[in-house]
């Protein structure tokens, strides 16, 4: 290859290396500065309103594991089914289950008032906490947990609109840090087993 072409080729290689390097650096730094590589960027500070109308933050849950699911009380199938599985798994764990705080966070704050949340979670685990807040509060916590939500296409203008949302269940540690996640199709036995394996 002529020397001019060699030079251009070398510059292109250098440029690709620089872009890749910057990208890798960006990926390994969390919002709060450098993090250890491989640590999931899930969770973080939040301020929300519980089912009794009290403002709470992530700090209020320190010292306990949090099992967190995002959804909405008008959900016809996915949410009730998952909250049922969470509740049954905690019961199955007995004393170990008592170390876990089940948390349901709405992604439909317009309809899910604290009162609506209180009524809804009473169908599930007696220790379940239901969290709502302003649109901004919910947008912030959903972003922190990498949760997707949006009004379902076609139903936006109806008062009975549905919401599309992520269905990942998150286990956060007593220090507030992400421990592991479970997918929607995890059954009661597998969830209880998966929790028992990581909870001290
Ligand atoms: Ni749902």
mmCIF file of C-alpha atoms and ligand atoms in Angstrom:
data_model
loop_
_atom_site.group_PDB
_atom_site.id
_atom_site.type_symbol
_atom_site.label_atom_id
_atom_site.label_comp_id
_atom_site.label_asym_id
_atom_site.label_seq_id
_atom_site.Cartn_x
_atom_site.Cartn_y
_atom_site.Cartn_z
ATOM 1 C CA UNK A 1 0.000 0.000 0.000
ATOM 2 C CA UNK A 2 1.389 3.464 -0.848
ATOM 3 C CA UNK A 3 2.661 5.396 2.182
ATOM 4 C CA UNK A 4 -0.141 8.005 1.981
ATOM 5 C CA UNK A 5 -2.750 5.266 2.168
ATOM 6 C CA UNK A 6 -0.837 3.641 5.037
ATOM 7 C CA UNK A 7 -0.984 6.904 6.942
ATOM 8 C CA UNK A 8 -4.746 7.272 6.390
ATOM 9 C CA UNK A 9 -5.266 3.637 7.404
ATOM 10 C CA UNK A 10 -3.254 4.180 10.599
ATOM 11 C CA UNK A 11 -5.269 7.321 11.438
ATOM 12 C CA UNK A 12 -8.554 5.464 10.953
ATOM 13 C CA UNK A 13 -7.362 2.653 13.245
ATOM 14 C CA UNK A 14 -6.337 5.206 15.883
ATOM 15 C CA UNK A 15 -9.706 6.981 15.626
ATOM 16 C CA UNK A 16 -11.619 3.691 16.074
ATOM 17 C CA UNK A 17 -9.428 2.799 19.065
ATOM 18 C CA UNK A 18 -10.063 6.225 20.651
ATOM 19 C CA UNK A 19 -13.845 6.003 20.180
ATOM 20 C CA UNK A 20 -13.954 2.431 21.512
ATOM 21 C CA UNK A 21 -11.815 3.386 24.497
ATOM 22 C CA UNK A 22 -14.026 6.362 25.350
ATOM 23 C CA UNK A 23 -17.122 4.168 25.026
ATOM 24 C CA UNK A 24 -15.679 1.504 27.325
ATOM 25 C CA UNK A 25 -14.733 4.162 29.892
ATOM 26 C CA UNK A 26 -18.236 5.640 29.728
ATOM 27 C CA UNK A 27 -19.796 2.189 30.262
ATOM 28 C CA UNK A 28 -17.723 1.492 33.386
ATOM 29 C CA UNK A 29 -18.576 4.770 35.103
ATOM 30 C CA UNK A 30 -21.877 5.097 36.903
ATOM 31 C CA UNK A 31 -23.694 8.377 37.579
ATOM 32 C CA UNK A 32 -21.846 8.669 40.886
ATOM 33 C CA UNK A 33 -18.386 8.150 39.435
ATOM 34 C CA UNK A 34 -16.354 5.025 38.752
ATOM 35 C CA UNK A 35 -17.883 1.666 39.625
ATOM 36 C CA UNK A 36 -16.376 -1.787 39.577
ATOM 37 C CA UNK A 37 -16.744 -3.422 36.210
ATOM 38 C CA UNK A 38 -19.606 -5.894 35.921
ATOM 39 C CA UNK A 39 -21.716 -4.172 38.586
ATOM 40 C CA UNK A 40 -25.228 -3.631 37.269
ATOM 41 C CA UNK A 41 -26.325 -0.035 36.947
ATOM 42 C CA UNK A 42 -29.721 -0.623 38.549
ATOM 43 C CA UNK A 43 -31.330 1.219 41.438
ATOM 44 C CA UNK A 44 -30.364 4.312 43.360
ATOM 45 C CA UNK A 45 -31.908 7.057 45.450
ATOM 46 C CA UNK A 46 -35.642 7.744 45.244
ATOM 47 C CA UNK A 47 -38.287 9.784 47.071
ATOM 48 C CA UNK A 48 -41.847 8.504 46.718
ATOM 49 C CA UNK A 49 -45.166 8.430 48.589
ATOM 50 C CA UNK A 50 -46.321 5.246 50.320
ATOM 51 C CA UNK A 51 -49.850 3.842 50.557
ATOM 52 C CA UNK A 52 -50.442 5.878 53.738
ATOM 53 C CA UNK A 53 -49.529 9.159 52.061
ATOM 54 C CA UNK A 54 -46.124 9.353 53.771
ATOM 55 C CA UNK A 55 -43.064 10.496 51.815
ATOM 56 C CA UNK A 56 -40.370 7.800 51.932
ATOM 57 C CA UNK A 57 -36.912 7.427 50.449
ATOM 58 C CA UNK A 58 -34.680 4.477 49.577
ATOM 59 C CA UNK A 59 -32.866 5.192 52.876
ATOM 60 C CA UNK A 60 -35.976 4.092 54.804
ATOM 61 C CA UNK A 61 -35.458 0.560 53.468
ATOM 62 C CA UNK A 62 -31.807 0.156 54.496
ATOM 63 C CA UNK A 63 -31.060 -2.977 56.512
ATOM 64 C CA UNK A 64 -33.648 -5.017 54.617
ATOM 65 C CA UNK A 65 -33.657 -6.648 51.231
ATOM 66 C CA UNK A 66 -36.137 -5.019 48.852
ATOM 67 C CA UNK A 67 -37.997 -7.093 46.285
ATOM 68 C CA UNK A 68 -39.173 -4.474 43.804
ATOM 69 C CA UNK A 69 -41.761 -4.746 41.050
ATOM 70 C CA UNK A 70 -43.084 -1.933 38.851
ATOM 71 C CA UNK A 71 -46.636 -1.970 37.477
ATOM 72 C CA UNK A 72 -50.094 -0.423 37.840
ATOM 73 C CA UNK A 73 -53.268 -1.294 39.702
ATOM 74 C CA UNK A 74 -55.433 -1.386 36.547
ATOM 75 C CA UNK A 75 -53.170 -4.079 35.056
ATOM 76 C CA UNK A 76 -55.409 -6.956 33.951
ATOM 77 C CA UNK A 77 -52.981 -9.844 34.258
ATOM 78 C CA UNK A 78 -49.210 -9.389 34.543
ATOM 79 C CA UNK A 79 -49.089 -7.308 37.734
ATOM 80 C CA UNK A 80 -51.628 -9.257 39.825
ATOM 81 C CA UNK A 81 -49.972 -12.489 38.763
ATOM 82 C CA UNK A 82 -46.448 -11.288 39.647
ATOM 83 C CA UNK A 83 -47.487 -9.767 42.986
ATOM 84 C CA UNK A 84 -49.173 -13.066 43.813
ATOM 85 C CA UNK A 85 -45.984 -14.998 43.005
ATOM 86 C CA UNK A 86 -43.869 -12.562 45.090
ATOM 87 C CA UNK A 87 -46.224 -12.900 48.064
ATOM 88 C CA UNK A 88 -46.384 -16.703 47.880
ATOM 89 C CA UNK A 89 -42.580 -16.976 47.594
ATOM 90 C CA UNK A 90 -42.077 -14.783 50.692
ATOM 91 C CA UNK A 91 -44.529 -16.922 52.648
ATOM 92 C CA UNK A 92 -42.749 -20.072 51.500
ATOM 93 C CA UNK A 93 -39.421 -18.684 52.792
ATOM 94 C CA UNK A 94 -40.726 -18.334 56.357
ATOM 95 C CA UNK A 95 -38.253 -16.446 58.616
ATOM 96 C CA UNK A 96 -35.927 -15.778 55.646
ATOM 97 C CA UNK A 97 -38.857 -14.092 53.883
ATOM 98 C CA UNK A 98 -39.150 -11.667 56.795
ATOM 99 C CA UNK A 99 -35.785 -10.186 55.799
ATOM 100 C CA UNK A 100 -37.353 -9.105 52.509
ATOM 101 C CA UNK A 101 -39.545 -6.046 52.013
ATOM 102 C CA UNK A 102 -41.913 -6.511 49.048
ATOM 103 C CA UNK A 103 -42.287 -3.201 47.188
ATOM 104 C CA UNK A 104 -44.738 -2.371 44.397
ATOM 105 C CA UNK A 105 -44.003 0.888 42.543
ATOM 106 C CA UNK A 106 -46.634 2.273 40.174
ATOM 107 C CA UNK A 107 -45.802 3.501 36.687
ATOM 108 C CA UNK A 108 -49.328 5.000 36.425
ATOM 109 C CA UNK A 109 -49.283 7.737 39.107
ATOM 110 C CA UNK A 110 -52.198 9.591 37.446
ATOM 111 C CA UNK A 111 -54.632 6.889 38.579
ATOM 112 C CA UNK A 112 -52.615 5.145 41.323
ATOM 113 C CA UNK A 113 -53.108 7.469 44.270
ATOM 114 C CA UNK A 114 -51.909 6.337 47.730
ATOM 115 C CA UNK A 115 -55.514 5.282 48.487
ATOM 116 C CA UNK A 116 -55.750 3.219 45.276
ATOM 117 C CA UNK A 117 -52.385 1.604 46.075
ATOM 118 C CA UNK A 118 -53.439 0.791 49.639
ATOM 119 C CA UNK A 119 -56.613 -0.927 48.504
ATOM 120 C CA UNK A 120 -54.788 -2.805 45.746
ATOM 121 C CA UNK A 121 -51.833 -4.156 47.765
ATOM 122 C CA UNK A 122 -54.236 -5.401 50.458
ATOM 123 C CA UNK A 123 -54.964 -8.218 47.968
ATOM 124 C CA UNK A 124 -51.383 -9.428 48.260
ATOM 125 C CA UNK A 125 -48.706 -9.746 50.952
ATOM 126 C CA UNK A 126 -49.638 -8.115 54.314
ATOM 127 C CA UNK A 127 -46.167 -6.480 54.495
ATOM 128 C CA UNK A 128 -46.215 -5.161 50.930
ATOM 129 C CA UNK A 129 -45.484 -1.447 50.465
ATOM 130 C CA UNK A 130 -47.071 0.442 47.557
ATOM 131 C CA UNK A 131 -45.234 3.509 46.263
ATOM 132 C CA UNK A 132 -46.502 6.299 44.032
ATOM 133 C CA UNK A 133 -45.575 9.956 43.499
ATOM 134 C CA UNK A 134 -45.558 12.781 40.996
ATOM 135 C CA UNK A 135 -44.910 12.102 37.319
ATOM 136 C CA UNK A 136 -41.348 13.312 37.908
ATOM 137 C CA UNK A 137 -40.863 11.059 40.962
ATOM 138 C CA UNK A 138 -41.970 8.019 38.971
ATOM 139 C CA UNK A 139 -39.951 8.954 35.896
ATOM 140 C CA UNK A 140 -36.845 9.267 38.094
ATOM 141 C CA UNK A 141 -37.236 5.929 39.899
ATOM 142 C CA UNK A 142 -38.131 4.127 36.644
ATOM 143 C CA UNK A 143 -35.010 5.552 35.024
ATOM 144 C CA UNK A 144 -32.862 4.460 37.967
ATOM 145 C CA UNK A 145 -34.214 0.910 37.708
ATOM 146 C CA UNK A 146 -34.050 0.886 33.893
ATOM 147 C CA UNK A 147 -37.815 0.323 33.748
ATOM 148 C CA UNK A 148 -39.696 1.048 30.538
ATOM 149 C CA UNK A 149 -43.315 2.256 30.680
ATOM 150 C CA UNK A 150 -45.736 3.980 28.339
ATOM 151 C CA UNK A 151 -49.444 4.139 27.632
ATOM 152 C CA UNK A 152 -50.374 1.205 25.413
ATOM 153 C CA UNK A 153 -50.803 2.124 21.748
ATOM 154 C CA UNK A 154 -54.422 2.698 20.767
ATOM 155 C CA UNK A 155 -55.728 3.207 24.311
ATOM 156 C CA UNK A 156 -54.041 6.553 25.087
ATOM 157 C CA UNK A 157 -57.192 8.675 24.897
ATOM 158 C CA UNK A 158 -59.427 6.237 26.817
ATOM 159 C CA UNK A 159 -59.945 6.690 30.579
ATOM 160 C CA UNK A 160 -59.450 2.910 30.749
ATOM 161 C CA UNK A 161 -56.032 3.101 29.077
ATOM 162 C CA UNK A 162 -53.537 0.312 29.619
ATOM 163 C CA UNK A 163 -49.832 0.695 30.327
ATOM 164 C CA UNK A 164 -46.981 -1.214 28.740
ATOM 165 C CA UNK A 165 -44.210 -1.820 31.256
ATOM 166 C CA UNK A 166 -41.121 -3.898 32.035
ATOM 167 C CA UNK A 167 -41.804 -7.012 34.100
ATOM 168 C CA UNK A 168 -38.439 -7.567 35.780
ATOM 169 C CA UNK A 169 -38.405 -8.264 39.512
ATOM 170 C CA UNK A 170 -35.424 -6.725 41.325
ATOM 171 C CA UNK A 171 -33.761 -7.864 44.530
ATOM 172 C CA UNK A 172 -31.862 -5.037 46.219
ATOM 173 C CA UNK A 173 -29.534 -5.655 49.166
ATOM 174 C CA UNK A 174 -29.684 -4.224 52.718
ATOM 175 C CA UNK A 175 -27.182 -1.578 51.491
ATOM 176 C CA UNK A 176 -29.576 -0.570 48.691
ATOM 177 C CA UNK A 177 -27.389 -2.066 45.982
ATOM 178 C CA UNK A 178 -28.658 -4.342 43.227
ATOM 179 C CA UNK A 179 -28.277 -8.057 44.055
ATOM 180 C CA UNK A 180 -30.097 -9.899 41.263
ATOM 181 C CA UNK A 181 -33.166 -9.889 39.081
ATOM 182 C CA UNK A 182 -35.834 -12.437 38.232
ATOM 183 C CA UNK A 183 -37.783 -12.643 35.000
ATOM 184 C CA UNK A 184 -41.569 -12.622 34.841
ATOM 185 C CA UNK A 185 -41.902 -16.352 34.133
ATOM 186 C CA UNK A 186 -40.149 -17.370 37.406
ATOM 187 C CA UNK A 187 -42.617 -19.480 39.415
ATOM 188 C CA UNK A 188 -43.102 -19.431 43.202
ATOM 189 C CA UNK A 189 -40.759 -22.351 43.899
ATOM 190 C CA UNK A 190 -37.955 -21.017 41.674
ATOM 191 C CA UNK A 191 -38.302 -17.503 43.099
ATOM 192 C CA UNK A 192 -38.205 -18.744 46.704
ATOM 193 C CA UNK A 193 -35.149 -20.866 45.869
ATOM 194 C CA UNK A 194 -33.432 -17.994 44.052
ATOM 195 C CA UNK A 195 -33.998 -15.700 47.031
ATOM 196 C CA UNK A 196 -32.880 -18.291 49.595
ATOM 197 C CA UNK A 197 -29.627 -18.767 47.674
ATOM 198 C CA UNK A 198 -28.480 -15.171 48.099
ATOM 199 C CA UNK A 199 -30.038 -14.069 51.407
ATOM 200 C CA UNK A 200 -27.919 -14.459 54.509
HETATM 201 NI NI1 LIG B 1 -48.867 -4.925 34.716
#
